[in-house]
Coordinates of C-alpha atoms in Angstrom, one line a residue:
Chain J
X1 CA 48.1 85.4 24.1
X2 CA 44.4 84.8 24.0
X3 CA 43.7 88.4 23.1
X4 CA 46.3 88.4 20.4
X5 CA 45.0 85.2 18.9
X6 CA 41.5 86.6 19.0
X7 CA 42.8 89.7 17.1
X8 CA 44.4 87.6 14.5
X9 CA 41.3 85.6 14.0
X10 CA 39.2 88.7 13.6
X11 CA 41.7 90.2 11.3
X12 CA 41.8 87.0 9.2
X13 CA 38.0 86.9 9.0
X14 CA 37.8 90.4 7.6
X15 CA 40.7 90.0 5.1
X16 CA 39.7 86.5 4.0
X17 CA 43.2 85.1 4.2
X18 CA 46.0 86.1 6.4
X19 CA 49.5 85.6 5.5
X20 CA 51.4 86.1 8.7
X21 CA 55.1 86.5 9.2
X22 CA 57.2 83.7 10.7
X23 CA 57.3 85.3 14.2
X24 CA 53.5 85.3 14.5
X25 CA 53.1 81.8 13.3
X26 CA 55.7 80.5 15.6
X27 CA 53.9 82.2 18.5
X28 CA 50.7 80.4 17.6
X29 CA 52.6 77.2 17.3
X30 CA 54.2 77.5 20.7
X31 CA 50.9 77.2 22.7
X32 CA 50.6 74.3 25.1
X33 CA 48.4 71.4 24.1
X34 CA 49.5 71.9 20.5
X35 CA 49.5 68.8 18.2
X36 CA 51.6 68.8 15.1
X37 CA 51.3 67.1 11.7
X38 CA 53.4 67.4 8.6
X39 CA 51.5 66.9 5.4
X40 CA 53.7 66.1 2.3
X41 CA 52.1 66.0 -1.1
X42 CA 52.6 65.6 -4.8
X43 CA 50.3 65.7 -7.8
X44 CA 50.6 64.9 -11.6
X45 CA 53.9 63.1 -11.2
X46 CA 53.2 61.6 -14.6
X47 CA 55.7 58.7 -14.6
X48 CA 58.6 61.0 -14.0
X49 CA 60.7 58.4 -12.2
X50 CA 64.0 59.9 -13.3
X51 CA 65.0 63.6 -13.0
X52 CA 64.5 65.7 -16.1
X53 CA 67.6 65.1 -18.4
X54 CA 70.5 67.6 -18.4
X55 CA 69.6 69.0 -21.8
X56 CA 69.5 72.7 -21.1
X57 CA 65.7 72.7 -20.5
X58 CA 64.2 74.8 -17.8
X59 CA 63.5 71.7 -15.6
X60 CA 66.8 70.0 -16.1
X61 CA 68.0 67.9 -13.2
X62 CA 64.8 68.5 -11.2
X63 CA 62.5 65.8 -9.8
X64 CA 63.0 62.0 -9.8
X65 CA 61.9 59.5 -7.2
X66 CA 65.3 58.9 -5.7
X67 CA 65.8 62.6 -4.8
X68 CA 62.1 62.8 -3.6
X69 CA 62.5 59.8 -1.4
X70 CA 65.6 61.2 0.2
X71 CA 63.9 64.5 1.0
X72 CA 60.9 62.6 2.5
X73 CA 63.3 60.4 4.5
X74 CA 65.0 63.5 6.0
X75 CA 61.6 65.1 6.9
X76 CA 60.5 61.9 8.6
X77 CA 63.8 61.9 10.5
X78 CA 62.7 65.2 12.1
X79 CA 60.4 63.1 14.2
X80 CA 57.0 64.6 13.7
X81 CA 54.0 62.7 12.4
X82 CA 53.8 62.7 8.6
X83 CA 51.0 62.1 6.1
X84 CA 52.3 61.6 2.5
X85 CA 49.6 62.1 -0.1
X86 CA 49.2 62.3 -3.9
X87 CA 46.4 64.0 -5.9
X88 CA 46.5 61.7 -9.0
X89 CA 47.9 61.4 -12.5
X90 CA 50.6 59.1 -11.3
X91 CA 50.6 57.5 -14.7
X92 CA 51.6 58.6 -18.3
X93 CA 54.3 60.9 -19.5
X94 CA 57.6 59.0 -19.9
X95 CA 58.5 55.8 -21.7
X96 CA 58.4 54.0 -18.3
X97 CA 54.6 54.0 -18.5
X98 CA 54.6 52.8 -22.1
X99 CA 56.8 49.9 -21.2
X100 CA 55.6 48.9 -17.7
X101 CA 52.1 50.4 -17.4
X102 CA 52.6 51.9 -14.0
X103 CA 54.4 49.2 -12.1
X104 CA 57.6 51.1 -11.2
X105 CA 55.5 54.2 -10.3
X106 CA 53.4 52.3 -7.8
X107 CA 56.4 50.4 -6.4
X108 CA 58.3 53.7 -5.9
X109 CA 55.4 55.3 -4.1
X110 CA 55.0 52.2 -1.9
X111 CA 58.8 52.4 -1.1
X112 CA 58.4 56.1 -0.2
X113 CA 55.6 55.2 2.2
X114 CA 52.7 57.1 0.6
X115 CA 49.6 57.0 2.8
X116 CA 47.0 57.5 0.1
X117 CA 46.4 58.8 -3.4
X118 CA 43.4 59.7 -5.5
X119 CA 42.7 58.9 -9.2
X120 CA 43.5 61.3 -12.0
X121 CA 42.2 61.1 -15.6
X122 CA 45.5 59.7 -16.9
X123 CA 45.4 56.9 -14.3
X124 CA 42.7 55.4 -16.6
X125 CA 45.1 55.5 -19.6
X126 CA 46.0 51.8 -19.7
X127 CA 42.4 50.8 -18.7
X128 CA 40.8 50.1 -15.4
X129 CA 41.9 46.5 -15.3
X130 CA 45.5 47.6 -15.6
X131 CA 45.0 50.2 -12.8
X132 CA 43.7 47.5 -10.5
X133 CA 46.6 45.2 -11.4
X134 CA 49.1 48.0 -10.6
X135 CA 47.3 48.8 -7.3
X136 CA 48.4 45.3 -6.3
X137 CA 51.9 46.8 -6.0
X138 CA 50.7 49.7 -3.9
X139 CA 50.6 49.6 -0.1
X140 CA 48.3 52.6 0.1
X141 CA 44.6 53.1 -0.8
X142 CA 43.0 55.0 -3.7
X143 CA 40.5 57.4 -2.2
X144 CA 37.6 58.7 -4.2
X145 CA 34.0 59.6 -3.2
X146 CA 32.5 60.8 -6.5
X147 CA 33.2 57.9 -8.9
X148 CA 30.7 55.0 -8.9
X149 CA 32.8 52.0 -10.1
X150 CA 29.9 49.5 -9.8
X151 CA 30.2 46.9 -12.6
X152 CA 33.8 47.9 -13.5
X153 CA 37.1 46.2 -12.6
X154 CA 37.6 49.0 -10.0
X155 CA 34.5 48.0 -8.0
X156 CA 35.4 47.7 -4.3
X157 CA 39.1 48.6 -5.2
X158 CA 38.9 52.2 -4.0
X159 CA 37.7 53.7 -0.7
X160 CA 35.6 56.8 -0.3
X161 CA 37.7 57.9 2.7
X162 CA 40.3 56.7 5.1
X163 CA 40.9 57.9 8.7
X164 CA 44.5 58.2 9.8
X165 CA 45.5 58.4 13.5
X166 CA 48.5 60.6 13.9
X167 CA 49.5 61.1 17.5
X168 CA 46.4 62.4 19.2
X169 CA 44.9 63.5 15.9
X170 CA 42.3 61.8 13.7
X171 CA 42.7 63.0 10.1
X172 CA 40.0 62.1 7.6
X173 CA 41.1 61.9 4.0
X174 CA 38.8 61.7 1.0
X175 CA 39.3 62.3 -2.8
X176 CA 37.5 63.6 -5.8
X177 CA 38.0 63.0 -9.5
X178 CA 37.3 65.0 -12.7
X179 CA 34.4 64.3 -15.1
X180 CA 35.6 61.7 -17.6
X181 CA 33.3 62.4 -20.6
X182 CA 35.1 64.5 -23.1
X183 CA 38.5 64.0 -21.3
X184 CA 39.0 60.3 -20.9
X185 CA 38.3 58.0 -24.0
X186 CA 34.9 56.4 -23.4
X187 CA 36.2 52.8 -23.6
X188 CA 38.8 53.5 -20.9
X189 CA 36.3 54.5 -18.1
X190 CA 33.6 52.2 -19.3
X191 CA 30.7 52.1 -16.8
X192 CA 32.3 54.4 -14.2
X193 CA 29.8 57.0 -13.2
X194 CA 30.8 60.5 -12.4
X195 CA 29.0 62.0 -9.4
X196 CA 28.9 65.7 -8.2
X197 CA 32.2 66.2 -6.4
X198 CA 31.1 69.2 -4.3
X199 CA 28.1 67.3 -3.0
X200 CA 29.9 64.1 -2.4
X201 CA 33.0 65.6 -0.9
X202 CA 30.9 67.8 1.5
X203 CA 28.8 64.8 2.6
X204 CA 31.9 62.7 3.2
X205 CA 33.6 65.5 5.1
X206 CA 30.5 66.1 7.2
X207 CA 30.4 62.4 8.0
X208 CA 34.1 62.4 8.9
X209 CA 33.8 65.4 11.2
X210 CA 30.4 64.7 12.8
X211 CA 30.1 60.9 12.9
X212 CA 33.8 59.9 13.0
X213 CA 35.1 62.7 15.1
X214 CA 37.9 63.7 12.8
X215 CA 39.9 66.8 13.7
X216 CA 40.7 67.7 10.1
X217 CA 39.4 66.6 6.7
X218 CA 41.7 66.6 3.7
X219 CA 40.3 66.3 0.1
X220 CA 42.7 65.0 -2.5
X221 CA 41.3 66.5 -5.7
X222 CA 42.0 66.0 -9.4
X223 CA 39.4 68.6 -10.4
X224 CA 41.9 71.3 -11.3
X225 CA 42.6 74.6 -9.6
X226 CA 40.3 77.0 -11.4
X227 CA 38.9 77.6 -14.9
X228 CA 37.8 80.6 -16.9
X229 CA 34.6 78.9 -17.8
X230 CA 32.1 77.7 -15.2
X231 CA 33.5 74.3 -14.5
X232 CA 33.8 72.7 -11.1
X233 CA 37.3 73.2 -9.7
X234 CA 39.2 73.3 -6.4
X235 CA 38.2 77.0 -6.0
X236 CA 34.5 76.1 -6.4
X237 CA 34.8 73.1 -4.1
X238 CA 36.5 75.2 -1.5
X239 CA 33.8 78.0 -1.6
X240 CA 30.8 75.7 -1.8
X241 CA 31.8 72.9 0.5
X242 CA 31.7 72.7 4.3
X243 CA 33.9 70.7 6.7
X244 CA 36.9 70.3 4.3
X245 CA 40.0 72.0 5.8
X246 CA 42.5 71.3 3.1
X247 CA 42.3 70.6 -0.6
X248 CA 45.4 69.1 -2.2
X249 CA 44.9 69.7 -5.9
X250 CA 46.1 68.6 -9.3
X251 CA 45.2 68.3 -12.9
X252 CA 46.0 71.9 -14.0
X253 CA 49.7 71.5 -13.3
X254 CA 49.6 74.7 -11.3
X255 CA 52.7 75.7 -9.3
X256 CA 51.4 77.6 -6.3
X257 CA 53.9 80.1 -4.8
X258 CA 51.9 79.7 -1.6
X259 CA 48.8 77.9 -0.5
X260 CA 45.6 79.8 -1.2
X261 CA 42.9 80.2 1.5
X262 CA 39.1 80.5 0.8
X263 CA 36.1 80.9 3.0
X264 CA 33.7 78.0 2.8
X265 CA 29.9 77.9 3.0
X266 CA 30.0 78.3 6.7
X267 CA 32.7 80.9 6.9
X268 CA 35.5 78.5 7.8
X269 CA 39.0 78.5 6.2
X270 CA 39.8 76.1 3.4
X271 CA 43.4 75.9 2.3
X272 CA 44.2 74.8 -1.2
X273 CA 47.7 73.8 -2.4
X274 CA 49.1 72.3 -5.6
X275 CA 52.7 71.7 -6.7
X276 CA 52.8 71.8 -10.5
X277 CA 53.7 68.4 -12.0
X278 CA 56.4 65.8 -12.6
X279 CA 57.6 65.7 -9.0
X280 CA 59.5 69.0 -9.5
X281 CA 58.2 70.2 -6.2
X282 CA 57.2 68.4 -3.0
X283 CA 54.5 70.3 -1.0
X284 CA 55.1 70.6 2.7
X285 CA 52.5 71.8 5.1
X286 CA 53.4 71.9 8.8
X287 CA 50.1 72.1 10.7
X288 CA 49.6 73.0 14.3
X289 CA 46.3 71.9 16.0
X290 CA 44.7 73.1 19.3
X291 CA 41.7 71.8 21.2
X292 CA 38.5 73.5 20.4
X293 CA 37.7 76.1 23.0
X294 CA 34.4 77.3 21.8
X295 CA 31.8 75.7 19.7
X296 CA 31.7 78.6 17.3
X297 CA 35.3 77.9 16.3
X298 CA 34.4 74.5 15.0
X299 CA 32.1 75.8 12.2
X300 CA 34.2 78.8 11.1
X301 CA 37.7 78.6 12.4
X302 CA 40.6 80.5 10.9
X303 CA 43.9 79.1 10.0
X304 CA 47.0 81.3 10.1
X305 CA 49.3 80.8 7.2
X306 CA 53.0 81.5 7.0
X307 CA 56.0 80.6 5.0
X308 CA 58.2 78.0 6.7
X309 CA 61.6 79.6 7.5
X310 CA 64.4 77.8 5.7
X311 CA 66.7 75.6 7.8
Chain A
X1 CA 36.1 56.6 20.9
X2 CA 39.1 58.9 20.8
X3 CA 37.3 61.5 22.9
X4 CA 36.8 59.0 25.7
X5 CA 40.4 58.1 25.6
X6 CA 41.4 61.7 25.9
X7 CA 39.0 62.3 28.9
X8 CA 40.3 59.3 30.8
X9 CA 43.8 60.7 30.3
X10 CA 42.8 63.8 32.2
X11 CA 41.9 62.5 35.7
X12 CA 41.2 66.1 36.7
X13 CA 38.0 66.1 34.8
X14 CA 36.6 63.5 37.2
X15 CA 36.5 66.2 39.9
X16 CA 34.5 68.4 37.7
X17 CA 32.9 71.4 39.3
X18 CA 29.4 72.7 38.9
X19 CA 30.3 75.7 36.7
X20 CA 32.3 73.5 34.4
X21 CA 29.4 71.1 34.1
X22 CA 27.1 74.0 33.2
X23 CA 29.6 75.1 30.7
X24 CA 29.8 71.7 29.0
X25 CA 26.0 71.5 29.1
X26 CA 25.7 74.8 27.2
X27 CA 28.4 73.9 24.7
X28 CA 26.9 70.6 23.7
X29 CA 28.5 67.2 23.3
X30 CA 30.8 68.1 20.4
X31 CA 32.4 71.0 22.3
X32 CA 36.0 70.9 23.6
X33 CA 37.0 67.5 22.6
X34 CA 38.3 67.7 19.1
X35 CA 41.4 69.5 17.8
X36 CA 41.2 71.9 15.0
X37 CA 44.0 73.3 12.8
X38 CA 45.2 76.7 13.9
X39 CA 48.2 77.4 11.8
X40 CA 50.1 76.1 8.9
X41 CA 53.7 76.8 7.7
X42 CA 54.2 75.9 4.1
X43 CA 57.2 75.1 2.0
X44 CA 57.1 74.3 -1.7
X45 CA 60.2 72.3 -1.7
X46 CA 62.0 71.9 -5.1
X47 CA 63.4 68.5 -5.7
X48 CA 66.9 69.6 -6.9
X49 CA 69.7 67.6 -8.4
X50 CA 72.0 68.5 -5.4
X51 CA 70.1 66.3 -3.0
X52 CA 71.7 62.9 -2.9
X53 CA 69.3 60.3 -4.0
X54 CA 67.8 57.4 -2.1
X55 CA 69.8 54.2 -2.6
X56 CA 66.7 52.0 -2.2
X57 CA 64.9 53.9 -4.9
X58 CA 67.8 53.8 -7.3
X59 CA 68.1 50.0 -6.7
X60 CA 64.3 49.6 -7.3
X61 CA 64.5 51.7 -10.5
X62 CA 67.7 50.2 -12.0
X63 CA 66.3 47.2 -13.9
X64 CA 63.4 49.3 -15.4
X65 CA 65.8 52.1 -16.3
X66 CA 68.3 49.7 -18.0
X67 CA 65.6 48.3 -20.2
X68 CA 63.8 51.6 -21.0
X69 CA 67.0 53.5 -21.7
X70 CA 68.5 50.9 -24.0
X71 CA 65.9 51.6 -26.7
X72 CA 64.8 55.1 -25.7
X73 CA 68.2 56.8 -25.7
X74 CA 68.6 56.3 -29.5
X75 CA 69.1 59.7 -31.2
X76 CA 66.9 60.3 -34.3
X77 CA 67.7 63.9 -35.1
X78 CA 69.1 67.3 -34.0
X79 CA 66.8 70.1 -32.9
X80 CA 68.3 73.4 -34.3
X81 CA 66.8 75.8 -31.8
X82 CA 64.8 75.2 -28.7
X83 CA 61.1 74.9 -29.6
X84 CA 58.4 76.1 -27.2
X85 CA 54.8 75.3 -26.5
X86 CA 52.7 78.5 -26.3
X87 CA 49.3 79.9 -27.0
X88 CA 47.9 81.0 -29.4
X89 CA 50.7 79.8 -31.7
X90 CA 54.2 78.3 -31.1
X91 CA 57.1 76.7 -32.9
X92 CA 56.6 73.3 -31.2
X93 CA 52.9 73.3 -31.9
X94 CA 53.5 74.1 -35.6
X95 CA 56.1 71.4 -35.9
X96 CA 53.7 68.8 -34.6
X97 CA 50.7 70.0 -36.6
X98 CA 52.9 70.0 -39.8
X99 CA 54.0 66.4 -38.9
X100 CA 50.4 65.3 -38.6
X101 CA 49.3 66.9 -41.9
X102 CA 52.3 65.4 -43.8
X103 CA 52.0 61.9 -42.2
X104 CA 48.2 61.8 -42.8
X105 CA 48.7 62.7 -46.5
X106 CA 51.3 59.9 -46.7
X107 CA 49.5 57.2 -44.8
X108 CA 46.0 57.8 -46.2
X109 CA 47.5 58.6 -49.7
X110 CA 45.1 61.5 -50.1
X111 CA 45.1 65.3 -50.0
X112 CA 44.5 66.3 -46.4
X113 CA 43.3 69.9 -46.0
X114 CA 43.8 70.6 -42.4
X115 CA 45.5 69.0 -39.4
X116 CA 45.1 69.9 -35.7
X117 CA 47.2 69.1 -32.6
X118 CA 45.3 69.6 -29.5
X119 CA 47.2 71.8 -27.1
X120 CA 46.7 69.7 -24.0
X121 CA 48.1 66.7 -26.0
X122 CA 51.5 68.3 -26.2
X123 CA 53.1 66.9 -23.1
X124 CA 56.5 68.7 -23.1
X125 CA 56.6 72.5 -22.7
X126 CA 59.8 72.7 -24.8
X127 CA 61.9 70.6 -27.1
X128 CA 65.4 71.7 -26.3
X129 CA 68.1 72.4 -28.9
X130 CA 70.4 69.4 -29.4
X131 CA 70.1 65.7 -29.9
X132 CA 66.5 64.4 -30.0
X133 CA 66.1 60.9 -28.6
X134 CA 63.2 58.5 -29.1
X135 CA 62.5 58.8 -25.4
X136 CA 61.9 62.6 -25.8
X137 CA 59.4 61.9 -28.5
X138 CA 57.6 59.5 -26.2
X139 CA 57.5 62.3 -23.6
X140 CA 56.2 64.8 -26.2
X141 CA 53.5 62.3 -27.2
X142 CA 53.2 59.6 -24.6
X143 CA 49.6 58.6 -25.6
X144 CA 49.0 55.7 -28.0
X145 CA 46.6 57.9 -30.0
X146 CA 45.9 57.0 -33.6
X147 CA 46.1 59.2 -36.6
X148 CA 42.7 59.5 -38.2
X149 CA 41.0 61.6 -40.9
X150 CA 37.4 62.7 -41.1
X151 CA 35.4 64.5 -43.8
X152 CA 34.0 67.6 -42.2
X153 CA 31.4 70.0 -43.7
X154 CA 32.5 73.6 -43.6
X155 CA 29.9 74.2 -40.9
X156 CA 31.3 71.5 -38.7
X157 CA 34.9 72.8 -39.2
X158 CA 33.6 76.2 -38.2
X159 CA 32.1 74.7 -35.0
X160 CA 35.4 72.9 -34.2
X161 CA 37.4 76.1 -34.8
X162 CA 35.1 78.1 -32.5
X163 CA 35.5 75.5 -29.8
X164 CA 39.3 75.6 -30.3
X165 CA 39.3 79.4 -30.3
X166 CA 37.4 79.3 -27.0
X167 CA 40.3 77.3 -25.6
X168 CA 42.9 79.8 -26.7
X169 CA 43.7 78.3 -30.1
X170 CA 45.3 75.0 -31.0
X171 CA 48.2 74.3 -33.3
X172 CA 47.1 73.7 -36.9
X173 CA 48.5 73.1 -40.4
X174 CA 46.9 73.9 -43.7
X175 CA 44.6 76.6 -42.1
X176 CA 44.9 80.0 -40.6
X177 CA 42.5 81.8 -38.3
X178 CA 42.2 84.6 -35.8
X179 CA 40.5 84.5 -32.4
X180 CA 38.0 87.2 -31.7
X181 CA 35.8 87.0 -28.6
X182 CA 36.4 83.2 -28.2
X183 CA 35.3 82.6 -31.9
X184 CA 37.3 81.8 -35.0
X185 CA 37.3 84.5 -37.6
X186 CA 39.2 85.2 -40.9
X187 CA 39.5 81.5 -41.5
X188 CA 41.5 80.5 -44.5
X189 CA 41.9 76.9 -45.7
X190 CA 44.8 76.5 -48.1
X191 CA 44.7 80.3 -48.5
X192 CA 41.0 80.4 -49.4
X193 CA 38.2 81.7 -47.2
X194 CA 36.3 78.9 -45.4
X195 CA 33.4 77.6 -47.5
X196 CA 30.7 76.4 -45.1
X197 CA 29.1 74.3 -47.8
X198 CA 32.4 72.6 -48.9
X199 CA 33.7 69.3 -47.4
X200 CA 37.2 69.3 -45.9
X201 CA 39.5 66.3 -45.1
X202 CA 40.7 67.0 -41.5
X203 CA 43.4 65.0 -39.6
X204 CA 43.3 64.6 -35.9
X205 CA 44.1 62.1 -33.2
X206 CA 41.4 59.5 -32.5
X207 CA 41.2 61.0 -29.0
X208 CA 39.9 64.3 -30.5
X209 CA 37.8 62.7 -33.3
X210 CA 36.1 60.6 -30.6
X211 CA 35.0 63.8 -28.8
X212 CA 38.0 64.3 -26.5
X213 CA 38.7 67.8 -25.1
X214 CA 35.0 68.3 -25.4
X215 CA 35.0 68.1 -29.3
X216 CA 31.4 66.9 -29.2
X217 CA 30.8 68.0 -32.9
X218 CA 33.2 65.3 -34.1
X219 CA 31.9 62.3 -32.1
X220 CA 29.4 61.1 -34.6
X221 CA 31.4 61.7 -37.8
X222 CA 33.0 58.6 -39.4
X223 CA 36.7 58.2 -39.2
X224 CA 39.4 56.6 -41.4
X225 CA 42.1 54.9 -39.4
X226 CA 45.1 52.8 -40.5
X227 CA 46.2 51.7 -37.0
X228 CA 49.0 54.2 -37.2
X229 CA 50.1 56.0 -34.0
X230 CA 50.5 59.8 -33.9
X231 CA 53.8 59.1 -32.1
X232 CA 55.0 56.9 -34.9
X233 CA 54.1 59.7 -37.3
X234 CA 56.2 62.2 -35.3
X235 CA 59.1 59.8 -35.2
X236 CA 58.9 59.3 -39.0
X237 CA 58.5 63.0 -39.7
X238 CA 61.4 64.1 -37.4
X239 CA 63.7 61.3 -38.9
X240 CA 62.9 62.8 -42.3
X241 CA 64.9 65.9 -41.4
X242 CA 67.9 63.8 -40.5
X243 CA 67.8 61.7 -43.7
X244 CA 67.9 64.9 -45.7
X245 CA 70.9 66.0 -43.7
X246 CA 68.9 68.7 -42.0
X247 CA 68.3 69.8 -38.4
X248 CA 64.7 69.9 -37.1
X249 CA 63.4 73.4 -37.4
X250 CA 60.0 75.1 -36.9
X251 CA 58.8 78.7 -36.6
X252 CA 55.7 80.7 -36.0
X253 CA 54.1 82.2 -39.1
X254 CA 50.8 83.8 -38.0
X255 CA 48.6 80.7 -38.4
X256 CA 46.8 81.6 -35.3
X257 CA 46.6 85.0 -33.8
X258 CA 44.4 87.1 -31.5
X259 CA 42.3 89.5 -33.5
X260 CA 42.3 92.2 -30.8

């Protein structure tokens, strides 16, 4: 078992990312002392509270908070620890937002038991004061480490990170947002200052791993997956950061067929996933954890990825 | 704190042997106490209509839905054939750009040379054939952006077009251009070659005119604004088809193309 795992790690290190078959992943999962965590995630749900209408469109019937909530309930009923996260742009896209400015969106997410979200550019759309008012209906924090909200209505209303205890695990979650200038109307973000997301996410992740003893760091990102031009993105964040294990992305509305794995600055694996928009897809990542055996693993460990077999 | 809890759970560690002590000593303090992720199984789970919905969520949503649907389900027209959003040119984009040009001409009561619809501002990927509701127009254009006009020098219009070309080309009306190496070429306004020394009246949303989508070249240029929403313009323009007894139609006609 040990030899085989060593082989897999070496193989993964040479190929960058290893997509393994179900059998191999299940073997790795079966080891004793294994802790499990299910991470569920959405992004860019854009006020899509109802499913797409049955109008012959390509998304007809898909999405909707009632169907999503039911799927989440069933997954929770499996009994494993669950973290439910959102990568921003909760607001804007259907008349619900024009009428109610985000109230039913926040209430629905609270009812589904979301653990945290980050802030997308469209979450500024009805102004920061409104965002704060709607946060009053949420039961979960907004996580962001690269917006300085000093002197705005959002001051002290967001958190740079939160640590979740799930079974024996300590999971640190942070968030990063996209640069507002040229994207969000000036008057809507006001005095909010945009800070370098790679630098701030890395520093936060380092703190969560080294000072707070987190077993895993997740970054909720509204930077966007990747761009043709040289603009900071999840791909760049993954490659240039350290200590982040998983980036849950948004903004570019990209439907990933499978999570993508990058090597970070210290040679460790960073997994990136994004599930399009409008709540059409719920991302599910079933993680298995093991205790660190060697110090070397901590800096540059490899994560084996496989597709979950359908039930 | 958690590490101490874990150690105390393992009484065996109290009877630690010399080699183990040495091992820990070499490893350092951070060794062998944390967990790390070793594997992940993924599922991109589609939220399908077959799944029975949560009763709680339906109850929560009902009062909002009743109120929203009462006004939003009103049909204002009939879309003849499904219209798509695509780059560099599409039927849906052309329909919206034509709407902006026509509405700007009407609202500002002046000849408007060019209208743009920023690609990212089109919030539905398609407008399906069949009845068009007010709610669908809200989904197509959810933003409360205002319709504005600006007087642009030909040189600034060229800069704007180069910026747009670099982003794959945006829907436009009153103008045609080609994209070559991320620049706009073969530009014709009202059928005539772009004159860099002329002044053109250009309609946009206030979002773009204020420098949105990185349109820095427009930021400082004065705007005219009648407090009229782009969405209200779309609703008026689409209703115009219906009052004439027509279905809503649009097509591509080589306004924007890739030169290569």
